[in-house]
Amino acid sequence: MIFQTSYSANIDHDMRWFYVHLLLSVKQAREAALDAQLLVLATDLGKEKASQLHAEGSAFDPSAFAEHLLSFMGLNRLEEEDDDQDGHLNGYLPQDAWQKLAKRSEVCFKMAPSFHYMLGSFLAEPPPPRQRVERQRKAPSKEAKRIMPTQLKKMEESQQEATEKEVERILACLQKYFADDPEEPISYYEFVIDPSSFSRTVENIFHTSFLIRDGLAKIYLDKEGLPCIGPVEEGEIETGGAADRNQCVISISQASWKEIIEAFDIKEALIPAPKTLSQES
Amino acid sequence: MSQRKKTSASQSKPQRTNENEDEMTFSQMTSSQVQRARENFASVQIDRKVAEVVQFILVKDQKKIPVRRADIVKHVMKEYKVIYLEVMNRVRRTFEQVFGLKLEEIDTKNHIYILINKLEAGGTVSMCPGNPGKTGLLFVILSIIFMKGGVAKENLVWNTLKKLRVDPREKHDEFCDVKKLVTDEFVRQKYLEYVRIPHTEPVEFEFRWGLRADIELSKLKLLEFVAELHDQDPQSWTQQFREASASESRT
């Protein structure tokens, strides 16, 4: 096996040793294997040496590089000599050592800045406002509850008893008119009709029918056959008694309403219009 | 790195057919086909897609891990895959004109992109607010590799770092698990390559510059700083200076 190198005469002592060894003839496989191993080692060594030989410039020494870096980073050296053998390191690096190095070496990089939101992430803060709102809500709700029942009562009153009130009012009117002139019969039509409002007329008829139903008023026909209305005096009719009770349906249309107004020459309503709802409540 | 290879191997078949389909889409469509495809999308829709891709890449870049074209297509482009080239051109332009960044394809075979800064580092505002210390460590390792001709044995790097009080066997105040940071994170970010040296027993590794480092770093600026530290002229390292100048003129 012949081993040749491509570089010149300044061969290291180690290389010469390999050169000589390999020139000898090889007889066994095991020796061939050993030779192969040696060849690998030789080329590695050769490469190292060759690079150092061929380098036109300075050699690069990583240890020296490290020392320079430490100085740059601001190493605080202690007084004692460092002991190389057990690897004990001399001095200590300040906190910002690596930051300092990073800042200077950043210049060599064309690093794109990392994307991040400028104003940070959106942080919702519900807890404090929620507490305040809860407290505020509690106060009004109590008051509201207090108010509610009274309002409701009023509401119910007005709905259920509006009719009753109206009926009572009409009864009072009837009684008043009758009291003014007990002998004069009151024409039913004159009593209920409101010449200015058809709807009021209908309501009056509706309410008077309650009076009749409850036995507080009576409708009878006079000599001419026209219906008249009058209050029932106490004791005149027993309530629930087998009195002369008749049923009839009264209907009225706008046309007939106008006819009656003309016929009876009704100028104004005998039952005055009720006060408006807002005034009542 | 080896773990990654195992998982991809187990899913190799379906993944490979997808990759092949991608290749067919990108390389075999004629310009008229692309033209017709583009007409299917409204200009407003394309604008939106461009914006989505830009945002996707910006977010991916936070960790500095390169973005794969396959990921862009799968997660963002989807049906706009057919006009990939046009969208990417507009994305590139947006990065340059709006953000002052360059979208570089560092691996043309596997189609992997990174973002680098188009603007010169000002020096006043730090460009990497995340963990600036890492940049310093990375610089040291890359310098050793470069000054040693482009390859450095693992042991050499560790021994040098030990002198700087960075020991892979111990937890470091600033870098925590140094070995993981150097051999895993920096490698995934494509700053370094951690390659096994063949025929070594026991197994030895060596470090080289990664694809990202080749594009993101200025060898000349690196040499200048190294020279500064040594209080020497950068040209005193002739080979390295030659290499650095050549690299600078290429970019």
Coordinates of C-alpha atoms in Angstrom, one line a residue:
Chain A
M1 CA 0.0 0.0 0.0
I2 CA 1.4 3.3 -1.0
F3 CA 0.4 6.4 0.7
Q4 CA 1.2 9.7 -1.0
T5 CA 0.6 13.1 0.1
S6 CA 0.1 16.1 -2.0
Y7 CA 1.9 18.6 0.1
S8 CA 5.5 19.5 0.2
A9 CA 8.5 18.5 2.2
N10 CA 7.7 20.1 5.5
I11 CA 5.9 17.0 6.7
D12 CA 5.4 16.6 10.4
H13 CA 7.1 13.9 12.3
D14 CA 3.8 12.1 12.8
M15 CA 3.2 12.0 9.0
R16 CA 6.6 10.6 8.3
W17 CA 5.8 7.8 10.7
F18 CA 2.6 6.9 8.9
Y19 CA 4.3 7.1 5.6
V20 CA 7.0 4.6 6.6
H21 CA 4.6 2.2 8.2
L22 CA 2.3 1.9 5.2
L23 CA 5.1 1.2 2.8
L24 CA 5.6 -2.1 4.4
S25 CA 3.7 -4.9 2.9
V26 CA 0.5 -6.1 4.5
K27 CA 0.0 -9.8 5.0
Q28 CA -3.2 -10.1 7.2
A29 CA -6.7 -8.7 7.0
R30 CA -6.5 -7.4 10.5
E31 CA -3.5 -5.3 9.6
A32 CA -5.4 -4.0 6.6
A33 CA -8.2 -2.8 8.9
L34 CA -5.7 -1.2 11.1
D35 CA -4.2 0.5 8.2
A36 CA -7.5 1.8 7.1
Q37 CA -8.1 3.3 10.5
L38 CA -4.7 4.9 10.4
L39 CA -5.4 6.3 7.0
V40 CA -8.5 8.1 8.3
L41 CA -6.6 9.5 11.2
A42 CA -3.8 10.5 8.9
T43 CA -6.0 12.4 6.5
D44 CA -7.7 14.2 9.4
L45 CA -4.4 15.3 10.9
G46 CA -3.2 16.1 7.4
K47 CA -6.1 18.3 6.8
E48 CA -5.5 20.2 10.0
K49 CA -1.9 20.7 9.4
A50 CA -2.5 21.6 5.7
S51 CA -5.0 24.3 6.6
Q52 CA -2.6 25.8 9.0
L53 CA 0.2 25.6 6.5
H54 CA -1.8 27.0 3.6
A55 CA -3.4 29.8 5.5
E56 CA -2.0 33.0 4.3
G57 CA -3.3 35.0 7.1
S58 CA -3.5 34.7 10.9
A59 CA -4.6 31.5 12.5
F60 CA -7.8 31.7 14.4
D61 CA -7.5 30.6 18.0
P62 CA -10.8 30.0 19.7
S63 CA -9.3 30.3 23.2
A64 CA -8.0 33.8 22.4
F65 CA -11.3 34.6 20.9
A66 CA -13.0 33.6 24.1
E67 CA -10.7 35.8 26.2
H68 CA -11.4 38.8 24.0
L69 CA -15.1 38.2 24.3
L70 CA -14.9 38.0 28.1
S71 CA -13.1 41.3 28.1
F72 CA -15.7 42.8 25.9
M73 CA -18.5 41.5 28.0
G74 CA -17.0 43.2 31.0
L75 CA -15.5 40.3 33.0
N76 CA -14.5 41.3 36.5
R77 CA -11.2 39.5 37.0
L78 CA -10.2 38.5 40.5
E79 CA -6.7 39.0 41.9
E80 CA -5.7 35.4 42.1
E81 CA -4.1 33.6 39.1
D82 CA -6.5 31.2 37.4
D83 CA -5.7 27.5 37.7
D84 CA -6.0 26.0 34.3
Q85 CA -5.7 22.4 35.2
D86 CA -8.8 21.9 37.2
G87 CA -10.8 24.2 34.9
H88 CA -11.6 26.7 37.6
L89 CA -12.6 29.9 35.9
N90 CA -11.3 33.2 37.0
G91 CA -13.6 36.1 37.7
Y92 CA -17.3 36.5 37.1
L93 CA -19.4 38.0 34.4
P94 CA -21.8 40.9 35.1
Q95 CA -25.5 40.6 34.7
D96 CA -25.7 42.4 31.4
A97 CA -22.8 40.6 29.8
W98 CA -24.7 38.7 27.2
Q99 CA -27.0 41.7 26.5
K100 CA -24.0 43.8 25.8
L101 CA -22.7 41.2 23.4
A102 CA -26.1 40.8 21.8
K103 CA -26.5 44.5 21.2
R104 CA -23.2 44.7 19.4
S105 CA -23.5 41.5 17.4
E106 CA -27.1 42.3 16.3
V107 CA -25.6 44.6 13.7
C108 CA -24.3 41.6 11.8
F109 CA -27.8 40.2 11.5
K110 CA -30.5 41.3 9.2
M111 CA -33.1 40.0 11.7
A112 CA -36.7 40.8 11.0
P113 CA -38.4 42.2 14.1
S114 CA -40.9 39.9 15.7
F115 CA -44.5 40.6 15.2
H116 CA -46.3 41.6 18.3
Y117 CA -49.2 43.9 19.1
M118 CA -48.0 47.3 20.0
L119 CA -50.5 48.0 22.7
G120 CA -50.6 44.5 24.1
S121 CA -53.5 42.2 24.2
F122 CA -57.0 43.3 25.0
L123 CA -57.7 42.8 28.7
A124 CA -61.3 43.0 29.6
E125 CA -61.8 44.1 33.2
P126 CA -65.4 43.2 34.2
P127 CA -65.0 42.5 38.0
P128 CA -64.9 46.1 39.5
P129 CA -67.7 47.6 37.3
R130 CA -69.8 44.5 37.9
Q131 CA -69.7 45.0 41.7
R132 CA -70.8 48.6 41.4
V133 CA -73.6 47.7 39.1
E134 CA -74.8 45.0 41.4
R135 CA -75.0 47.4 44.3
Q136 CA -76.7 50.0 42.3
R137 CA -79.2 47.5 41.0
K138 CA -80.1 46.3 44.5
A139 CA -81.2 49.7 45.7
P140 CA -83.6 50.5 42.9
S141 CA -85.0 47.1 42.8
K142 CA -86.2 47.3 46.4
E143 CA -87.9 50.6 45.8
A144 CA -89.3 49.4 42.6
K145 CA -90.8 46.5 44.4
R146 CA -92.4 48.8 47.0
I147 CA -93.9 50.9 44.3
M148 CA -95.1 48.0 42.2
P149 CA -97.9 46.7 44.5
T150 CA -99.5 50.1 44.9
Q151 CA -99.4 50.7 41.2
L152 CA -100.8 47.4 40.5
K153 CA -103.6 47.8 42.9
K154 CA -104.5 51.1 41.3
M155 CA -104.4 49.5 37.9
E156 CA -106.7 46.7 39.0
E157 CA -109.0 49.1 40.7
S158 CA -109.4 51.2 37.7
Q159 CA -110.1 48.3 35.4
Q160 CA -112.6 46.5 37.5
E161 CA -114.2 49.3 39.3
A162 CA -114.3 51.8 36.5
T163 CA -117.6 50.4 35.4
E164 CA -118.9 50.3 38.9
K165 CA -117.9 53.8 39.5
E166 CA -119.5 54.9 36.3
V167 CA -122.7 53.1 37.2
E168 CA -122.7 54.7 40.6
R169 CA -122.2 58.1 39.0
I170 CA -125.1 57.6 36.6
L171 CA -127.3 56.4 39.5
A172 CA -126.4 59.6 41.3
C173 CA -127.3 61.6 38.3
L174 CA -130.6 59.8 37.9
Q175 CA -131.5 60.2 41.6
K176 CA -130.6 63.9 41.4
Y177 CA -132.8 64.5 38.4
F178 CA -135.6 62.5 40.0
A179 CA -135.2 64.4 43.3
D180 CA -135.5 67.7 41.4
D181 CA -138.8 66.8 40.0
P182 CA -140.2 63.5 41.4
E183 CA -143.4 63.7 39.3
E184 CA -141.7 64.3 36.0
P185 CA -140.8 61.0 34.3
I186 CA -137.4 61.0 32.7
S187 CA -137.3 59.9 29.2
Y188 CA -134.9 57.0 28.9
Y189 CA -133.6 58.3 25.6
E190 CA -133.1 61.8 26.8
F191 CA -131.3 60.4 29.8
V192 CA -128.8 58.1 28.0
I193 CA -128.2 60.0 24.8
D194 CA -125.3 62.3 24.5
P195 CA -125.8 64.4 21.4
S196 CA -122.1 65.2 21.1
S197 CA -120.8 61.6 21.2
F198 CA -122.2 58.4 19.9
S199 CA -119.8 56.3 21.9
R200 CA -120.7 58.1 25.1
T201 CA -124.3 57.3 24.4
V202 CA -123.5 53.6 24.0
E203 CA -121.5 53.6 27.2
N204 CA -124.4 55.3 29.0
I205 CA -126.8 52.6 27.8
F206 CA -124.3 50.0 28.9
H207 CA -124.0 51.4 32.4
T208 CA -127.7 52.0 32.9
S209 CA -128.3 48.4 32.1
F210 CA -126.4 47.5 35.2
L211 CA -128.6 49.7 37.2
I212 CA -131.6 47.9 35.9
R213 CA -130.0 44.5 36.5
D214 CA -129.2 45.4 40.0
G215 CA -132.6 46.7 40.6
L216 CA -131.5 50.2 41.3
A217 CA -133.4 51.7 38.4
K218 CA -136.4 50.8 36.4
I219 CA -137.5 51.3 32.9
Y220 CA -141.2 51.5 32.2
L221 CA -143.3 52.7 29.4
D222 CA -145.3 55.9 29.8
K223 CA -148.7 56.7 28.5
E224 CA -147.3 57.4 25.0
G225 CA -145.4 54.1 25.0
L226 CA -142.0 55.7 25.3
P227 CA -139.5 54.2 27.7
C228 CA -138.8 56.1 30.9
I229 CA -136.2 55.5 33.5
G230 CA -136.4 56.2 37.2
P231 CA -134.7 55.1 40.3
V232 CA -136.1 52.4 42.4
E233 CA -137.2 53.5 45.8
E234 CA -136.3 51.5 48.7
G235 CA -138.6 48.8 49.5
E236 CA -140.4 49.2 46.2
I237 CA -138.9 46.0 44.9
E238 CA -137.6 43.2 46.9
T239 CA -134.2 42.1 45.7
G240 CA -134.3 38.8 44.1
G241 CA -138.0 38.7 44.6
A242 CA -140.5 37.5 42.0
A243 CA -140.8 41.0 40.7
D244 CA -141.9 42.0 37.3
R245 CA -138.6 41.5 35.6
N246 CA -138.4 41.6 31.9
Q247 CA -135.5 41.3 29.7
C248 CA -134.9 43.3 26.6
V249 CA -132.1 44.0 24.2
I250 CA -131.5 47.5 23.4
S251 CA -129.6 48.3 20.2
I252 CA -128.7 51.6 18.7
S253 CA -127.1 52.6 15.6
Q254 CA -125.6 55.9 14.6
A255 CA -128.5 56.6 12.3
S256 CA -131.1 55.9 14.9
W257 CA -129.1 57.9 17.4
K258 CA -129.2 60.9 15.1
E259 CA -132.9 60.4 14.5
I260 CA -133.6 60.3 18.2
I261 CA -131.6 63.4 18.8
E262 CA -133.7 65.1 16.2
A263 CA -137.0 63.7 17.3
F264 CA -136.5 64.5 20.9
D265 CA -134.6 67.6 20.2
I266 CA -131.9 66.6 22.7
K267 CA -129.5 69.5 23.0
E268 CA -127.3 68.4 25.8
A269 CA -126.4 65.2 27.6
L270 CA -128.2 64.6 30.9
I271 CA -125.4 62.4 32.0
P272 CA -122.4 64.7 32.1
A273 CA -119.2 63.2 30.5
P274 CA -116.9 61.7 33.0
K275 CA -113.6 63.3 34.0
T276 CA -110.7 62.1 32.0
L277 CA -108.8 59.0 33.2
S278 CA -105.7 60.9 34.2
Q279 CA -107.7 63.1 36.5
E280 CA -109.3 60.0 38.0
S281 CA -106.1 58.2 38.8
Chain B
M1 CA -34.0 16.2 14.3
S2 CA -33.9 12.4 14.1
Q3 CA -37.3 12.3 15.9
R4 CA -38.8 14.5 13.2
K5 CA -37.5 12.2 10.5
K6 CA -39.2 9.2 12.1
T7 CA -42.6 10.8 12.3
S8 CA -42.5 12.0 8.7
A9 CA -41.4 8.5 7.6
S10 CA -44.4 6.9 9.2
Q11 CA -46.7 9.3 7.4
S12 CA -44.6 9.4 4.3
K13 CA -46.9 8.0 1.7
P14 CA -49.9 10.3 2.1
Q15 CA -47.6 13.3 2.6
R16 CA -45.6 12.5 -0.5
T17 CA -48.6 12.3 -2.7
N18 CA -49.7 15.7 -1.4
E19 CA -46.3 17.1 -2.1
N20 CA -46.3 15.7 -5.6
E21 CA -49.7 17.2 -6.3
D22 CA -48.4 20.5 -5.1
E23 CA -45.5 20.3 -7.5
M24 CA -47.8 19.5 -10.3
T25 CA -50.0 22.4 -9.5
F26 CA -47.1 24.8 -9.4
S27 CA -45.0 23.6 -12.3
Q28 CA -47.3 22.2 -14.8
M29 CA -50.0 24.8 -15.1
T30 CA -49.7 26.9 -18.2
S31 CA -49.9 30.6 -18.1
S32 CA -53.3 30.6 -19.8
Q33 CA -54.6 28.1 -17.2
V34 CA -53.4 30.4 -14.5
Q35 CA -55.0 33.4 -16.3
R36 CA -58.4 31.6 -16.4
A37 CA -58.1 30.6 -12.8
R38 CA -57.3 34.1 -11.7
E39 CA -60.5 35.3 -13.3
N40 CA -62.5 33.2 -10.9
F41 CA -61.5 35.4 -8.0
A42 CA -62.5 38.9 -7.5
S43 CA -59.8 41.4 -7.0
V44 CA -61.0 42.2 -3.5
Q45 CA -60.9 38.5 -2.6
I46 CA -57.3 38.2 -3.8
D47 CA -56.4 41.3 -1.7
R48 CA -57.8 39.7 1.3
K49 CA -55.9 36.5 0.7
V50 CA -52.7 38.4 0.3
A51 CA -53.3 40.1 3.7
E52 CA -54.1 36.7 5.3
V53 CA -50.8 35.2 4.0
V54 CA -48.9 38.2 5.2
Q55 CA -50.4 37.9 8.7
F56 CA -49.8 34.1 8.7
I57 CA -46.1 34.6 7.9
L58 CA -45.7 37.4 10.4
V59 CA -47.1 35.2 13.2
K60 CA -45.0 32.2 12.2
D61 CA -41.9 34.4 12.1
Q62 CA -42.3 35.2 15.8
K63 CA -40.5 32.0 16.7
K64 CA -38.1 32.4 13.8
I65 CA -38.9 29.0 12.5
P66 CA -39.0 29.0 8.7
V67 CA -42.4 28.8 7.0
R68 CA -43.2 25.9 4.7
R69 CA -45.0 26.5 1.4
A70 CA -47.1 23.5 2.2
D71 CA -48.4 25.1 5.4
I72 CA -49.2 28.4 3.6
V73 CA -51.2 26.5 1.0
K74 CA -53.0 24.2 3.5
H75 CA -53.9 26.8 6.1
V76 CA -54.4 30.0 4.2
M77 CA -54.4 29.7 0.4
K78 CA -56.7 26.6 0.1
E79 CA -58.7 27.1 -3.1
Y80 CA -56.5 30.0 -4.1
K81 CA -53.7 27.6 -4.6
V82 CA -54.0 27.9 -8.3
I83 CA -52.9 31.6 -8.2
Y84 CA -50.2 30.9 -5.6
L85 CA -47.5 32.6 -7.6
E86 CA -49.4 35.8 -8.1
V87 CA -50.5 35.9 -4.4
M88 CA -46.9 35.3 -3.3
N89 CA -45.5 38.0 -5.5
R90 CA -47.9 40.5 -4.0
V91 CA -47.1 39.2 -0.5
R92 CA -43.4 39.7 -1.2
R93 CA -44.1 43.3 -2.4
T94 CA -46.3 44.0 0.6
F95 CA -43.5 42.9 2.9
E96 CA -41.0 45.0 1.1
Q97 CA -43.0 48.2 0.8
V98 CA -45.1 48.1 4.0
F99 CA -42.8 46.4 6.5
G100 CA -39.4 46.8 5.1
L101 CA -38.9 43.0 5.2
K102 CA -37.7 40.5 2.6
L103 CA -39.3 37.2 2.2
E104 CA -36.6 34.8 1.1
E105 CA -36.9 31.3 0.0
I106 CA -33.9 29.7 1.7
D107 CA -34.6 26.2 0.5
T108 CA -35.8 26.1 -3.1
K109 CA -36.2 22.3 -3.1
N110 CA -38.4 22.1 -0.1
H111 CA -39.8 25.6 -0.4
I112 CA -39.2 27.1 2.9
Y113 CA -39.4 30.9 3.5
I114 CA -37.9 33.2 6.1
L115 CA -38.3 36.9 6.8
I116 CA -35.3 39.1 7.0
N117 CA -34.9 42.8 7.5
K118 CA -34.4 44.9 4.4
L119 CA -33.2 47.8 6.4
E120 CA -29.9 48.2 8.0
A121 CA -29.9 47.6 11.7
G122 CA -30.0 51.1 13.2
G123 CA -28.3 50.2 16.5
T124 CA -30.6 52.4 18.6
V125 CA -33.7 50.2 18.6
S126 CA -33.2 46.5 19.3
M127 CA -34.7 44.4 16.6
C128 CA -35.1 41.3 18.7
P129 CA -36.8 42.2 21.9
G130 CA -37.7 38.6 22.7
N131 CA -34.5 37.3 24.2
P132 CA -31.6 39.3 23.1
G133 CA -29.0 37.2 24.9
K134 CA -29.5 34.4 22.5
T135 CA -28.3 36.5 19.7
G136 CA -25.0 36.9 21.4
L137 CA -24.6 33.2 21.9
L138 CA -25.5 32.5 18.3
F139 CA -23.0 35.1 17.2
V140 CA -20.2 33.3 19.1
I141 CA -21.0 29.9 17.7
L142 CA -21.3 31.3 14.1
S143 CA -18.1 33.2 14.4
I144 CA -16.2 30.1 15.5
I145 CA -17.6 28.1 12.6
F146 CA -16.8 30.8 10.1
M147 CA -13.3 31.5 11.3
K148 CA -12.6 27.8 11.2
G149 CA -13.5 27.7 7.5
G150 CA -17.2 26.8 7.7
V151 CA -17.1 23.7 9.9
A152 CA -16.4 23.3 13.5
K153 CA -16.3 20.2 15.6
E154 CA -18.8 20.0 18.4
N155 CA -16.2 19.7 21.0
L156 CA -14.4 22.8 19.9
V157 CA -17.6 24.8 20.2
W158 CA -18.4 23.5 23.7
N159 CA -14.9 24.0 24.9
T160 CA -14.9 27.6 23.8
L161 CA -18.3 28.2 25.3
K162 CA -17.2 26.7 28.6
K163 CA -14.6 29.5 28.7
L164 CA -17.5 31.9 28.5
R165 CA -19.1 30.2 31.5
V166 CA -21.6 28.4 29.2
D167 CA -21.6 24.7 30.0
P168 CA -24.0 22.3 28.1
R169 CA -24.0 20.0 31.1
E170 CA -25.2 22.7 33.5
K171 CA -28.2 25.0 33.6
H172 CA -27.3 28.5 32.5
D173 CA -28.8 31.6 34.1
E174 CA -29.7 33.2 30.9
F175 CA -30.0 30.3 28.4
C176 CA -31.3 27.5 30.6
D177 CA -30.8 24.3 28.7
V178 CA -27.9 25.4 26.5
K179 CA -27.5 22.1 24.7
K180 CA -31.2 22.1 23.7
L181 CA -31.0 25.7 22.6
V182 CA -28.0 25.1 20.4
T183 CA -28.6 21.7 19.0
D184 CA -32.4 21.9 18.7
E185 CA -33.8 25.5 18.7
F186 CA -31.0 27.1 16.6
V187 CA -31.1 24.1 14.2
R188 CA -34.9 24.3 13.8
Q189 CA -34.6 28.0 13.1
K190 CA -32.1 27.1 10.4
Y191 CA -29.3 29.2 12.0
L192 CA -27.1 26.1 12.5
E193 CA -26.7 22.7 11.1
Y194 CA -25.8 19.9 13.6
V195 CA -24.5 17.1 11.4
R196 CA -23.1 13.7 12.4
I197 CA -19.6 13.1 11.2
P198 CA -19.5 9.7 9.4
H199 CA -17.3 6.9 10.5
T200 CA -16.8 8.3 14.0
E201 CA -16.8 6.0 17.0
P202 CA -18.1 7.3 19.4
V203 CA -20.4 9.5 17.5
E204 CA -19.2 13.0 16.9
F205 CA -21.1 15.9 15.5
E206 CA -20.0 19.1 13.8
F207 CA -21.6 22.5 13.4
R208 CA -22.1 24.3 10.2
W209 CA -23.9 27.5 9.2
G210 CA -27.6 26.9 8.6
L211 CA -29.6 28.2 5.5
R212 CA -31.0 31.1 7.5
A213 CA -27.6 32.2 8.8
D214 CA -26.3 32.2 5.2
I215 CA -28.9 34.8 4.2
E216 CA -29.5 36.7 7.4
L217 CA -26.0 37.4 8.4
S218 CA -23.4 39.6 6.9
K219 CA -20.1 37.7 7.0
L220 CA -18.2 40.9 6.5
K221 CA -19.8 42.6 9.5
L222 CA -19.2 39.5 11.6
L223 CA -15.5 39.5 10.6
E224 CA -15.3 43.2 11.4
F225 CA -16.5 42.6 14.9
V226 CA -14.2 39.6 15.4
A227 CA -11.3 41.7 14.2
E228 CA -12.4 44.5 16.6
L229 CA -12.3 42.1 19.5
H230 CA -8.8 40.9 18.5
D231 CA -7.7 44.4 17.9
Q232 CA -6.6 43.4 14.4
D233 CA -7.4 44.3 10.9
P234 CA -10.1 42.1 9.3
Q235 CA -7.9 41.6 6.3
S236 CA -5.3 39.8 8.4
W237 CA -7.5 36.8 8.1
T238 CA -7.1 36.6 4.3
Q239 CA -9.2 33.6 3.5
Q240 CA -12.0 34.6 5.7
F241 CA -11.9 38.1 4.4
R242 CA -12.1 36.8 0.8
E243 CA -15.0 34.6 1.7
A244 CA -16.8 37.5 3.5
S245 CA -16.3 39.9 0.7
A246 CA -17.5 37.5 -1.9
S247 CA -20.6 36.7 0.2
E248 CA -21.3 40.4 0.6
S249 CA -21.2 41.1 -3.1
R250 CA -23.6 38.2 -3.7
T251 CA -26.4 39.6 -1.5

